[in-house]
Coordinates of C-alpha atoms in Angstrom, one line a residue:
X17 CA 25.3 11.9 -22.9
X18 CA 26.2 10.4 -26.3
X19 CA 24.9 13.2 -28.4
X20 CA 26.1 15.5 -31.2
X21 CA 26.0 19.3 -31.2
X22 CA 26.4 21.3 -34.5
X23 CA 27.7 24.9 -34.2
X24 CA 27.4 27.1 -37.2
X25 CA 28.9 30.6 -37.6
X26 CA 26.5 31.9 -40.2
X27 CA 28.7 34.9 -41.0
X28 CA 31.6 32.6 -42.0
X29 CA 29.3 30.3 -43.9
X30 CA 27.8 33.1 -46.0
X31 CA 31.0 35.0 -46.6
X32 CA 33.3 32.1 -47.5
X33 CA 30.5 30.2 -49.2
X34 CA 29.7 33.1 -51.6
X35 CA 33.4 33.6 -52.3
X36 CA 33.9 29.9 -53.1
X37 CA 31.0 30.1 -55.5
X38 CA 31.7 33.5 -57.2
X39 CA 35.3 34.4 -56.4
X40 CA 34.2 37.4 -54.2
X41 CA 32.4 37.9 -50.9
X42 CA 28.8 38.7 -51.8
X43 CA 26.6 40.9 -49.7
X44 CA 24.2 38.9 -47.5
X45 CA 21.1 40.6 -49.0
X46 CA 22.0 39.1 -52.4
X47 CA 22.3 35.5 -51.1
X48 CA 19.5 33.0 -50.8
X49 CA 19.7 30.1 -48.4
X50 CA 17.7 26.9 -48.8
X51 CA 17.2 26.2 -45.1
X52 CA 16.1 22.6 -45.3
X53 CA 18.9 21.7 -47.7
X54 CA 21.6 23.2 -45.4
X55 CA 20.1 21.4 -42.4
X56 CA 20.2 18.1 -44.3
X57 CA 23.8 18.7 -45.3
X58 CA 24.8 19.6 -41.8
X59 CA 23.3 16.6 -40.2
X60 CA 24.6 14.2 -42.9
X61 CA 28.2 15.5 -42.6
X62 CA 28.1 15.6 -38.8
X63 CA 26.9 12.0 -38.6
X64 CA 29.7 10.9 -40.9
X65 CA 32.4 12.8 -39.0
X66 CA 31.2 11.6 -35.6
X67 CA 30.6 7.9 -36.6
X68 CA 26.9 8.1 -36.3
X69 CA 26.5 9.9 -33.0
X70 CA 22.8 10.9 -32.5
X71 CA 22.0 14.6 -33.0
X72 CA 21.2 16.8 -30.0
X73 CA 20.5 19.9 -32.1
X74 CA 22.0 22.5 -34.5
X75 CA 23.0 25.8 -33.0
X76 CA 22.9 28.6 -35.7
X77 CA 24.7 31.8 -34.8
X78 CA 23.7 34.9 -36.7
X79 CA 23.3 38.6 -36.3
X80 CA 20.2 40.7 -36.2
X81 CA 19.9 44.0 -37.9
X82 CA 18.0 47.1 -36.8
X83 CA 15.0 46.1 -38.8
X84 CA 14.7 42.8 -36.9
X85 CA 15.1 39.2 -38.0
X86 CA 14.9 38.3 -41.7
X87 CA 12.4 35.9 -43.1
X88 CA 15.3 33.4 -43.6
X89 CA 16.2 33.7 -39.9
X90 CA 12.6 33.2 -38.8
X91 CA 12.3 30.1 -40.9
X92 CA 15.5 28.7 -39.5
X93 CA 14.4 29.4 -36.0
X94 CA 11.1 27.5 -36.7
X95 CA 12.9 24.5 -38.2
X96 CA 13.1 21.2 -36.3
X97 CA 16.3 20.6 -34.4
X98 CA 17.6 24.1 -34.9
X99 CA 18.2 26.8 -32.2
X100 CA 19.1 30.2 -33.6
X101 CA 21.3 32.4 -31.4
X102 CA 21.3 36.1 -32.4
X103 CA 24.1 38.6 -32.0
X104 CA 24.1 42.1 -33.3
X105 CA 25.5 44.1 -36.3
X106 CA 27.8 47.1 -35.8
X107 CA 27.8 50.1 -38.1
X108 CA 30.1 48.4 -40.6
X109 CA 27.7 45.4 -40.9
X110 CA 30.0 43.1 -38.9
X111 CA 28.7 40.5 -36.4
X112 CA 29.2 41.3 -32.7
X113 CA 28.9 38.8 -29.9
X114 CA 28.6 35.7 -32.1
X115 CA 32.0 34.1 -31.2
X116 CA 31.4 34.5 -27.5
X117 CA 28.0 32.7 -27.8
X118 CA 29.6 29.8 -29.6
X119 CA 32.4 29.5 -27.0
X120 CA 29.9 29.6 -24.0
X121 CA 27.5 27.1 -25.6
X122 CA 30.3 24.6 -26.4
X123 CA 31.8 24.9 -22.9
X124 CA 28.4 24.6 -21.1
X125 CA 27.2 21.6 -23.2
X126 CA 30.5 19.8 -22.7
X127 CA 30.7 20.6 -19.0
X128 CA 27.2 19.2 -18.5
X129 CA 28.0 16.1 -20.5
X130 CA 25.2 17.0 -23.0
X131 CA 27.4 16.2 -26.0
X132 CA 30.1 13.7 -26.9
X133 CA 30.9 15.2 -30.3
X134 CA 30.8 18.8 -31.6
X135 CA 30.9 19.8 -35.3
X136 CA 31.9 23.4 -35.8
X137 CA 31.7 25.6 -38.9
X138 CA 33.8 28.6 -38.3
X139 CA 37.1 30.2 -39.2
X140 CA 37.7 32.5 -36.3
X141 CA 40.7 32.2 -33.9
X142 CA 38.4 33.5 -31.1
X143 CA 36.4 30.3 -30.9
X144 CA 39.6 28.2 -30.3
X145 CA 39.2 28.5 -26.5
X146 CA 35.8 26.9 -26.7
X147 CA 37.3 24.0 -28.6
X148 CA 40.0 23.6 -26.0
X149 CA 37.6 23.6 -23.0
X150 CA 35.2 21.2 -24.7
X151 CA 38.0 18.8 -25.4
X152 CA 39.1 19.0 -21.7
X153 CA 35.6 17.7 -20.9
X154 CA 36.0 14.7 -23.2
X155 CA 34.3 16.1 -26.3
X156 CA 35.7 15.4 -29.8
X157 CA 35.6 18.5 -32.0
X158 CA 35.2 18.2 -35.8
X159 CA 36.0 21.4 -37.7
X160 CA 34.4 22.1 -41.1
X161 CA 35.8 24.7 -43.5
X162 CA 34.9 25.8 -47.0
X163 CA 37.3 25.0 -49.8
X164 CA 38.2 28.3 -51.3
X165 CA 40.9 28.8 -53.9
X166 CA 40.3 32.6 -53.7
X167 CA 41.2 32.8 -50.0
X168 CA 43.7 30.3 -48.6
X169 CA 43.6 31.8 -45.1
X170 CA 39.8 31.6 -44.6
X171 CA 40.3 29.6 -41.4
X172 CA 42.6 30.2 -38.5
X173 CA 45.6 27.7 -38.7
X174 CA 45.6 27.4 -34.9
X175 CA 41.9 26.6 -34.9
X176 CA 42.5 23.8 -37.4
X177 CA 45.4 22.5 -35.3
X178 CA 43.2 22.4 -32.2
X179 CA 40.4 20.4 -33.7
X180 CA 40.3 16.7 -33.6
X181 CA 39.4 16.4 -37.3
X182 CA 39.2 18.9 -40.1
X183 CA 37.4 18.7 -43.4
X184 CA 36.3 21.1 -46.1
X185 CA 33.1 21.5 -48.0
X186 CA 33.6 21.9 -51.8
X187 CA 31.8 24.5 -53.9
X188 CA 29.5 21.8 -55.2
X189 CA 28.3 21.1 -51.6
X190 CA 27.9 24.9 -51.0
X191 CA 25.9 25.2 -54.2
X192 CA 23.4 22.6 -53.0
X193 CA 22.0 25.1 -50.4
X194 CA 23.4 28.6 -51.2
X195 CA 22.8 30.6 -54.3
X196 CA 23.2 34.2 -55.5
X197 CA 20.0 36.0 -56.3
X198 CA 19.8 37.0 -59.9
X199 CA 20.5 40.6 -60.8
X200 CA 17.2 42.2 -61.5
X201 CA 16.3 43.8 -64.8
X202 CA 15.5 47.5 -64.5
X203 CA 13.3 48.3 -67.5
X204 CA 12.9 51.9 -68.5
X205 CA 10.4 53.7 -70.6
X206 CA 12.2 55.9 -73.1
X207 CA 9.9 58.5 -74.6
X208 CA 10.4 59.6 -78.2
X209 CA 12.6 62.6 -78.5
X210 CA 12.5 65.3 -81.2
X211 CA 16.2 66.0 -82.1
X212 CA 15.4 69.6 -82.8
X213 CA 13.6 70.2 -79.6
X214 CA 15.3 71.8 -76.6
X215 CA 15.7 69.7 -73.5
X216 CA 12.9 70.3 -71.0
X217 CA 13.9 71.5 -67.6
X218 CA 12.3 68.4 -65.9
X219 CA 12.7 65.8 -68.6
X220 CA 14.5 63.4 -66.2
X221 CA 11.4 63.3 -63.9
X222 CA 9.2 60.3 -64.7
X223 CA 5.5 61.0 -64.8
X224 CA 3.0 58.9 -62.8
X225 CA 1.8 57.2 -66.0
X226 CA 5.3 56.3 -67.1
X227 CA 6.2 55.2 -63.5
X228 CA 3.3 52.8 -63.5
X229 CA 4.5 51.2 -66.7
X230 CA 8.0 50.9 -65.4
X231 CA 7.0 49.5 -62.0
X232 CA 4.7 46.9 -63.6
X233 CA 7.5 45.6 -65.8
X234 CA 10.0 45.9 -63.0
X235 CA 8.0 43.9 -60.5
X236 CA 7.3 41.2 -63.1
X237 CA 11.0 40.9 -63.7
X238 CA 11.8 40.7 -60.0
X239 CA 9.3 37.9 -59.3
X240 CA 10.5 36.0 -62.4
X241 CA 14.1 36.3 -61.1
X242 CA 13.3 34.9 -57.6
X243 CA 15.3 31.8 -56.8
X244 CA 13.2 28.8 -55.8
X245 CA 14.0 29.0 -52.1
X246 CA 13.0 32.6 -51.9
X247 CA 9.8 32.0 -53.8
X248 CA 8.8 29.1 -51.5
X249 CA 9.6 31.2 -48.4
X250 CA 7.5 34.1 -49.7
X251 CA 4.5 32.0 -50.6
X252 CA 4.6 30.4 -47.2
X253 CA 4.9 33.8 -45.5
X254 CA 2.0 35.3 -47.4
X255 CA -0.3 32.5 -46.2
X256 CA -0.2 34.1 -42.8
X257 CA 0.6 37.7 -43.5
X258 CA -0.7 40.4 -45.9
X259 CA 2.6 42.4 -45.8
X260 CA 6.1 41.6 -47.2
X261 CA 9.1 40.7 -45.2
X262 CA 11.3 43.8 -44.7
X263 CA 14.2 42.5 -46.7
X264 CA 12.0 42.1 -49.8
X265 CA 10.0 45.2 -49.2
X266 CA 13.1 47.3 -48.9
X267 CA 14.6 45.9 -52.1
X268 CA 11.4 46.5 -54.1
X269 CA 11.2 50.1 -53.0
X270 CA 15.0 50.7 -53.6
X271 CA 15.1 49.1 -57.0
X272 CA 11.9 50.9 -58.0
X273 CA 13.3 54.3 -56.9
X274 CA 16.4 53.7 -58.9
X275 CA 14.3 52.8 -62.0
X276 CA 12.1 55.9 -62.0
X277 CA 14.9 58.1 -60.7
X278 CA 12.8 59.6 -57.9
X279 CA 11.2 58.7 -54.6
X280 CA 7.9 56.8 -55.0
X281 CA 4.7 58.4 -54.0
X282 CA 2.5 56.5 -51.5
X283 CA 0.1 55.2 -54.2
X284 CA 3.1 53.9 -56.2
X285 CA 4.5 52.1 -53.2
X286 CA 1.2 50.5 -52.6
X287 CA 1.0 49.5 -56.3
X288 CA 4.5 48.0 -56.3
X289 CA 3.9 45.9 -53.1
X290 CA 0.4 44.7 -54.3
X291 CA 1.7 43.7 -57.7
X292 CA 4.7 41.8 -56.2
X293 CA 2.4 39.9 -53.8
X294 CA -0.1 39.1 -56.5
X295 CA 2.6 37.7 -58.9
X296 CA 4.2 35.7 -56.1
X297 CA 0.9 34.0 -55.2
X298 CA 0.3 33.1 -58.8
X299 CA 3.7 31.4 -59.2

């Protein structure tokens, strides 16, 4: 069948993409992906590399944490022409099982003559065997890397040699769909201090009244700092759900806990979540 398959190792894309943009590998939780922008970029690049071969679908290989799929992963899985394959994360936060899924899918699709061209975004030596088998079935394999002046060895040399063509995405291309979430402001309420007074035993403990003031300012800063893709995703999510996605809920509680220097009480958690949802809906 004269079709094109696109195979994306999300771990490689996020790690090398963030390093290309910032000079360092940024934690996944601090990255925001514009799903529709990356899909458009993938299809456009793949059509160019393959000479216009019609798309079969995009295979997106990612890892799922113990708390389940993220909002971003759910949105990708619901996007047209995208099939999300989920591996797992080990205790060190590394993907497990992703490379083997890429290899199996490439071989099976090639063996069944479902694709004539394969576009692969990966840097791992372990997927080279999938490239070899696909080529044996007549598939042309086009490898995409990410131009990275901070890491010259971001792709396996033998994988590059095995591919039929090799190209690299520049930081400008990466920036069109990937961004680093802004660092959040952590406002603090600093009470007036009498220099002659002795320090109170529990002066570091923030009162409920002070905590409310801190949380209100903090949540406002967090919502104002949302990148556009996160804001759009949250607004869409809140049309169908009254609760926050886990990755945002965890960040709100974690940052709030750091700001008031103690664990939040249940009413404070409820206030922080409610305030966040209200402000997102108003944006």
